[in-house]
PDB file of C-alpha atoms in Angstrom:
ATOM      1  CA  MET Y   1      -0.020   0.025  -0.063  1.00 90.00           C
ATOM      2  CA  THR Y   2       1.395   3.326  -0.849  1.00 96.00           C
ATOM      3  CA  LEU Y   3       0.744   6.421   1.059  1.00 98.00           C
ATOM      4  CA  GLU Y   4      -0.008  10.341   0.227  1.00 98.00           C
ATOM      5  CA  ILE Y   5       3.131  12.330  -0.084  1.00 98.00           C
ATOM      6  CA  ILE Y   6       2.512  15.474   1.346  1.00 98.00           C
ATOM      7  CA  GLU Y   7       3.928  18.874  -0.412  1.00 98.00           C
ATOM      8  CA  ILE Y   8       6.068  21.975   0.978  1.00 98.00           C
ATOM      9  CA  GLY Y   9       3.465  24.429   2.861  1.00 98.00           C
ATOM     10  CA  HIS Y  10       2.245  21.257   4.828  1.00 98.00           C
ATOM     11  CA  PRO Y  11       3.332  22.098   8.708  1.00 98.00           C
ATOM     12  CA  VAL Y  12       4.451  18.082   9.323  1.00 98.00           C
ATOM     13  CA  LEU Y  13       7.277  18.873   7.058  1.00 98.00           C
ATOM     14  CA  ARG Y  14       8.744  21.541   9.322  1.00 98.00           C
ATOM     15  CA  GLU Y  15       8.302  19.274  12.468  1.00 98.00           C
ATOM     16  CA  VAL Y  16      11.473  17.704  14.002  1.00 98.00           C
ATOM     17  CA  ALA Y  17      10.732  13.733  14.102  1.00 98.00           C
ATOM     18  CA  THR Y  18      10.766  12.117  17.316  1.00 98.00           C
ATOM     19  CA  ASP Y  19      13.033   9.003  18.340  1.00 98.00           C
ATOM     20  CA  MET Y  20      11.440   5.943  18.649  1.00 97.00           C
ATOM     21  CA  SER Y  21      11.940   3.161  21.109  1.00 98.00           C
ATOM     22  CA  LEU Y  22      12.973  -0.151  20.239  1.00 97.00           C
ATOM     23  CA  ASN Y  23       9.491  -1.577  21.589  1.00 97.00           C
ATOM     24  CA  GLN Y  24       7.794   0.917  19.390  1.00 98.00           C
ATOM     25  CA  LEU Y  25       9.817   0.040  16.464  1.00 98.00           C
ATOM     26  CA  ALA Y  26       9.177  -3.899  16.788  1.00 98.00           C
ATOM     27  CA  SER Y  27       5.278  -3.004  16.939  1.00 98.00           C
ATOM     28  CA  PRO Y  28       3.310  -4.345  14.257  1.00 98.00           C
ATOM     29  CA  GLU Y  29       1.808  -0.670  13.301  1.00 98.00           C
ATOM     30  CA  VAL Y  30       5.662   0.374  12.761  1.00 98.00           C
ATOM     31  CA  GLN Y  31       6.811  -2.392  10.463  1.00 98.00           C
ATOM     32  CA  GLU Y  32       3.510  -2.173   8.433  1.00 98.00           C
ATOM     33  CA  PHE Y  33       4.558   1.596   8.253  1.00 98.00           C
ATOM     34  CA  ILE Y  34       8.010   0.966   6.940  1.00 98.00           C
ATOM     35  CA  ASP Y  35       6.517  -1.399   4.302  1.00 98.00           C
ATOM     36  CA  GLU Y  36       4.199   1.241   3.298  1.00 98.00           C
ATOM     37  CA  LEU Y  37       6.982   4.022   3.108  1.00 98.00           C
ATOM     38  CA  ILE Y  38       9.267   1.767   0.905  1.00 98.00           C
ATOM     39  CA  ASP Y  39       6.465   0.985  -1.269  1.00 98.00           C
ATOM     40  CA  THR Y  40       5.585   4.853  -1.745  1.00 98.00           C
ATOM     41  CA  LYS Y  41       9.400   5.490  -2.312  1.00 98.00           C
ATOM     42  CA  ARG Y  42       9.198   2.888  -5.134  1.00 96.00           C
ATOM     43  CA  SER Y  43       5.738   4.035  -6.512  1.00 96.00           C
ATOM     44  CA  ALA Y  44       7.001   7.462  -6.512  1.00 96.00           C
ATOM     45  CA  ASN Y  45      10.428   6.739  -8.119  1.00 95.00           C
ATOM     46  CA  GLY Y  46      12.250   8.412  -5.213  1.00 95.00           C
ATOM     47  CA  ALA Y  47      15.738   7.759  -4.097  1.00 96.00           C
ATOM     48  CA  GLY Y  48      14.680   8.162  -0.424  1.00 98.00           C
ATOM     49  CA  ILE Y  49      11.873   9.204   1.514  1.00 98.00           C
ATOM     50  CA  ALA Y  50      11.310   9.858   5.275  1.00 98.00           C
ATOM     51  CA  ALA Y  51       8.204   9.827   7.562  1.00 98.00           C
ATOM     52  CA  ASN Y  52       7.739  13.458   7.734  1.00 98.00           C
ATOM     53  CA  GLN Y  53       7.002  13.342   3.873  1.00 98.00           C
ATOM     54  CA  VAL Y  54       4.069  11.095   4.476  1.00 98.00           C
ATOM     55  CA  ALA Y  55       2.749  12.877   7.323  1.00 98.00           C
ATOM     56  CA  ASN Y  56       4.401  10.945  10.258  1.00 98.00           C
ATOM     57  CA  THR Y  57       6.708  12.320  12.632  1.00 97.00           C
ATOM     58  CA  TRP Y  58       8.488   8.821  13.759  1.00 98.00           C
ATOM     59  CA  ARG Y  59      12.272   9.193  13.140  1.00 98.00           C
ATOM     60  CA  ILE Y  60      12.492   6.839  10.069  1.00 98.00           C
ATOM     61  CA  PHE Y  61      13.863   7.387   6.555  1.00 98.00           C
ATOM     62  CA  VAL Y  62      14.419   5.001   3.567  1.00 98.00           C
ATOM     63  CA  VAL Y  63      17.062   5.054   1.085  1.00 98.00           C
ATOM     64  CA  GLU Y  64      17.047   2.890  -2.107  1.00 97.00           C
ATOM     65  CA  ILE Y  65      18.705   3.529  -5.815  1.00 95.00           C
ATOM     66  CA  ALA Y  66      17.557   0.903  -8.306  1.00 92.00           C
ATOM     67  CA  ASN Y  67      17.306   1.701 -11.911  1.00 86.00           C
ATOM     68  CA  ASN Y  68      15.742   5.090 -11.138  1.00 86.00           C
ATOM     69  CA  PRO Y  69      14.276   6.856 -13.881  1.00 86.00           C
ATOM     70  CA  ARG Y  70      14.238  10.282 -11.872  1.00 85.00           C
ATOM     71  CA  TYR Y  71      17.928   9.899 -11.386  1.00 84.00           C
ATOM     72  CA  PRO Y  72      19.401   7.742 -14.053  1.00 85.00           C
ATOM     73  CA  TYR Y  73      22.723   8.871 -13.133  1.00 85.00           C
ATOM     74  CA  LYS Y  74      23.050   7.912  -9.643  1.00 89.00           C
ATOM     75  CA  PRO Y  75      24.700   4.537  -8.471  1.00 92.00           C
ATOM     76  CA  GLU Y  76      22.737   1.673  -7.499  1.00 93.00           C
ATOM     77  CA  TYR Y  77      22.101   1.744  -3.549  1.00 96.00           C
ATOM     78  CA  PRO Y  78      20.499  -1.235  -1.635  1.00 97.00           C
ATOM     79  CA  LEU Y  79      17.419  -0.884   0.388  1.00 98.00           C
ATOM     80  CA  THR Y  80      18.456   0.813   3.762  1.00 98.00           C
ATOM     81  CA  VAL Y  81      15.972   1.555   6.477  1.00 98.00           C
ATOM     82  CA  MET Y  82      17.337   4.024   9.249  1.00 98.00           C
ATOM     83  CA  VAL Y  83      15.755   4.608  12.309  1.00 98.00           C
ATOM     84  CA  ASN Y  84      16.641   7.492  14.934  1.00 98.00           C
ATOM     85  CA  PRO Y  85      19.951   8.192  12.288  1.00 98.00           C
ATOM     86  CA  THR Y  86      22.464  10.430  13.172  1.00 98.00           C
ATOM     87  CA  ILE Y  87      24.951  11.613  10.472  1.00 98.00           C
ATOM     88  CA  THR Y  88      28.500  12.516  11.180  1.00 98.00           C
ATOM     89  CA  PHE Y  89      30.803  14.424   8.328  1.00 98.00           C
ATOM     90  CA  LYS Y  90      34.086  12.755   7.722  1.00 98.00           C
ATOM     91  CA  SER Y  91      35.446  15.580   5.356  1.00 96.00           C
ATOM     92  CA  ASP Y  92      35.725  19.095   4.933  1.00 97.00           C
ATOM     93  CA  LYS Y  93      34.823  18.613   1.441  1.00 97.00           C
ATOM     94  CA  ARG Y  94      31.621  19.508  -0.309  1.00 97.00           C
ATOM     95  CA  PHE Y  95      30.372  18.709  -3.777  1.00 96.00           C
ATOM     96  CA  ASP Y  96      27.367  20.546  -5.652  1.00 96.00           C
ATOM     97  CA  ASN Y  97      24.417  18.285  -5.671  1.00 96.00           C
ATOM     98  CA  TYR Y  98      21.404  19.280  -7.950  1.00 95.00           C
ATOM     99  CA  GLU Y  99      18.299  18.100  -5.905  1.00 96.00           C
ATOM    100  CA  GLY Y 100      14.943  17.480  -6.158  1.00 96.00           C
ATOM    101  CA  CYS Y 101      12.216  16.305  -3.536  1.00 97.00           C
ATOM    102  CA  LEU Y 102       9.113  14.233  -3.697  1.00 97.00           C
ATOM    103  CA  SER Y 103       7.546  17.047  -1.594  1.00 98.00           C
ATOM    104  CA  ILE Y 104       8.541  19.664  -3.688  1.00 98.00           C
ATOM    105  CA  PRO Y 105       7.568  18.570  -7.460  1.00 94.00           C
ATOM    106  CA  ASN Y 106       9.149  20.234 -10.295  1.00 95.00           C
ATOM    107  CA  LEU Y 107      11.999  22.004  -8.458  1.00 97.00           C
ATOM    108  CA  ARG Y 108      15.653  21.477  -8.550  1.00 97.00           C
ATOM    109  CA  GLY Y 109      18.410  23.459  -6.806  1.00 98.00           C
ATOM    110  CA  VAL Y 110      22.223  23.102  -5.918  1.00 98.00           C
ATOM    111  CA  VAL Y 111      22.945  22.146  -2.461  1.00 98.00           C
ATOM    112  CA  PRO Y 112      26.386  21.414  -1.195  1.00 98.00           C
ATOM    113  CA  ARG Y 113      26.829  18.140   0.598  1.00 98.00           C
ATOM    114  CA  CYS Y 114      29.394  16.281   2.175  1.00 98.00           C
ATOM    115  CA  PRO Y 115      31.092  13.415   0.144  1.00 97.00           C
ATOM    116  CA  GLU Y 116      31.832  11.465   2.971  1.00 98.00           C
ATOM    117  CA  ILE Y 117      29.797  10.359   5.986  1.00 98.00           C
ATOM    118  CA  LEU Y 118      29.350   8.206   8.830  1.00 98.00           C
ATOM    119  CA  VAL Y 119      25.525   6.966   9.240  1.00 98.00           C
ATOM    120  CA  GLU Y 120      24.627   5.445  12.655  1.00 98.00           C
ATOM    121  CA  GLY Y 121      21.489   4.439  14.221  1.00 98.00           C
ATOM    122  CA  PHE Y 122      19.293   1.117  13.941  1.00 98.00           C
ATOM    123  CA  GLY Y 123      18.028  -0.643  11.249  1.00 98.00           C
ATOM    124  CA  ARG Y 124      14.146  -1.951  10.796  1.00 97.00           C
ATOM    125  CA  GLY Y 125      14.730  -4.950  13.371  1.00 97.00           C
ATOM    126  CA  GLY Y 126      15.973  -2.793  16.060  1.00 97.00           C
ATOM    127  CA  ASN Y 127      19.692  -3.908  15.490  1.00 97.00           C
ATOM    128  CA  LYS Y 128      22.412  -0.856  15.965  1.00 98.00           C
ATOM    129  CA  THR Y 129      24.144   0.046  12.560  1.00 98.00           C
ATOM    130  CA  LYS Y 130      27.075   2.166  11.668  1.00 98.00           C
ATOM    131  CA  PHE Y 131      28.406   2.502   8.211  1.00 98.00           C
ATOM    132  CA  GLU Y 132      30.032   4.763   6.156  1.00 98.00           C
ATOM    133  CA  VAL Y 133      28.561   6.409   2.976  1.00 98.00           C
ATOM    134  CA  LYS Y 134      30.360   8.256   0.292  1.00 97.00           C
ATOM    135  CA  GLY Y 135      30.022  10.121  -2.846  1.00 96.00           C
ATOM    136  CA  ILE Y 136      26.764  11.126  -4.280  1.00 95.00           C
ATOM    137  CA  THR Y 137      24.755   8.445  -2.252  1.00 96.00           C
ATOM    138  CA  ALA Y 138      25.966  10.683   0.727  1.00 98.00           C
ATOM    139  CA  GLY Y 139      24.009  13.500  -0.320  1.00 97.00           C
ATOM    140  CA  THR Y 140      21.111  11.512  -0.404  1.00 97.00           C
ATOM    141  CA  PHE Y 141      21.127  10.333   3.030  1.00 98.00           C
ATOM    142  CA  GLN Y 142      21.773  13.818   4.165  1.00 98.00           C
ATOM    143  CA  HIS Y 143      18.581  15.219   2.243  1.00 98.00           C
ATOM    144  CA  GLU Y 144      16.749  12.446   4.093  1.00 98.00           C
ATOM    145  CA  LEU Y 145      18.229  13.091   7.476  1.00 98.00           C
ATOM    146  CA  ASP Y 146      17.347  16.769   6.825  1.00 98.00           C
ATOM    147  CA  HIS Y 147      13.677  15.953   6.501  1.00 98.00           C
ATOM    148  CA  LEU Y 148      13.362  14.583   9.919  1.00 98.00           C
ATOM    149  CA  ASP Y 149      14.965  17.601  11.185  1.00 98.00           C
ATOM    150  CA  GLY Y 150      12.112  19.578   9.438  1.00 98.00           C
ATOM    151  CA  ILE Y 151      14.761  20.910   6.698  1.00 98.00           C
ATOM    152  CA  LEU Y 152      13.708  20.902   3.063  1.00 98.00           C
ATOM    153  CA  PHE Y 153      16.205  21.069   0.311  1.00 98.00           C
ATOM    154  CA  PRO Y 154      15.394  24.992  -0.678  1.00 98.00           C
ATOM    155  CA  ASP Y 155      16.623  25.658   2.948  1.00 98.00           C
ATOM    156  CA  ARG Y 156      20.372  24.407   1.979  1.00 98.00           C
ATOM    157  CA  VAL Y 157      20.585  26.129  -1.509  1.00 98.00           C
ATOM    158  CA  GLU Y 158      23.222  28.795  -1.335  1.00 98.00           C
ATOM    159  CA  ASP Y 159      22.661  30.435  -4.603  1.00 98.00           C
ATOM    160  CA  PRO Y 160      18.774  30.833  -5.388  1.00 97.00           C
ATOM    161  CA  LYS Y 161      19.852  31.270  -9.266  1.00 98.00           C
ATOM    162  CA  THR Y 162      20.454  27.603  -9.196  1.00 98.00           C
ATOM    163  CA  PHE Y 163      16.778  26.932  -8.683  1.00 98.00           C
ATOM    164  CA  CYS Y 164      15.019  25.668 -11.759  1.00 98.00           C
ATOM    165  CA  THR Y 165      11.963  23.275 -12.990  1.00 97.00           C
ATOM    166  CA  TRP Y 166      12.649  19.432 -14.231  1.00 93.00           C
ATOM    167  CA  ASN Y 167      12.314  20.397 -17.490  1.00 95.00           C
ATOM    168  CA  GLU Y 168      14.792  23.289 -17.335  1.00 97.00           C
ATOM    169  CA  PHE Y 169      17.270  21.103 -15.502  1.00 95.00           C
ATOM    170  CA  THR Y 170      16.894  18.424 -18.360  1.00 94.00           C
ATOM    171  CA  ALA Y 171      17.468  20.961 -21.161  1.00 96.00           C
ATOM    172  CA  ARG Y 172      19.953  23.027 -19.451  1.00 96.00           C
ATOM    173  CA  TYR Y 173      22.226  21.519 -16.762  1.00 95.00           C
ATOM    174  CA  GLU Y 174      21.357  17.690 -16.747  1.00 93.00           C
ATOM    175  CA  ASP Y 175      24.488  16.875 -18.951  1.00 94.00           C
ATOM    176  CA  ASP Y 176      26.946  18.980 -17.185  1.00 94.00           C
ATOM    177  CA  PHE Y 177      25.566  17.226 -13.735  1.00 94.00           C
ATOM    178  CA  LYS Y 178      25.891  14.036 -14.900  1.00 93.00           C
ATOM    179  CA  GLN Y 179      29.540  14.760 -15.815  1.00 94.00           C
ATOM    180  CA  ASN Y 180      29.836  15.978 -12.162  1.00 92.00           C
ATOM    181  CA  VAL Y 181      28.504  12.520 -10.760  1.00 92.00           C
ATOM    182  CA  LYS Y 182      31.072  10.764 -12.772  1.00 92.00           C
ATOM    183  CA  GLN Y 183      33.642  12.572 -11.321  1.00 93.00           C
ATOM    184  CA  ILE Y 184      32.415  12.189  -7.796  1.00 93.00           C
ATOM    185  CA  VAL Y 185      31.877   8.334  -8.390  1.00 90.00           C
ATOM    186  CA  ALA Y 186      35.090   8.009  -9.733  1.00 91.00           C
ATOM    187  CA  GLU Y 187      36.752   9.495  -6.659  1.00 92.00           C
ATOM    188  CA  TYR Y 188      34.198   7.935  -4.067  1.00 91.00           C
ATOM    189  CA  GLY Y 189      32.974   4.876  -5.401  1.00 81.00           C
ATOM    190  CA  SER Y 190      29.255   5.583  -5.192  1.00 77.00           C
TER     191      SER Y 190
END
């Protein structure tokens, strides 16, 4: 079952999500929600989705990139469910990431993202997890964590002149951005 994705202007997108207890996470209600969140992400062709985007304030997000028509230049990444996640930057470097968002249809903009991060939290089964994410995929994880903190990608755009529609991105900027992604993947492996 898919859930309704809320859009910019809905107040839940600006709320800070609340941590979950492991007992709460193990409940059938939360496990069903995670399945629905995954289905919603896949149905919408998102690279990731956070609970806030479906009007829920649980501190959960999902990342998965596989043959994604919205982001054909992104490397594949396996399904990852994060509960109560934190991210630590492992580098002072930043790359320019042309981002979009399921909750902000038809808008793109350049956001500086860290290419090397440490992600910590819990998996859907309540297991403590800690792993590094590098390259363009690190930007996806940062985007989803921002959602859980009530931050939307336009808040992170440093130059508002980079805002554009999807059609304008495709026509004017996508080819250059694909080259940038290739360089990032070559340097960081993902």
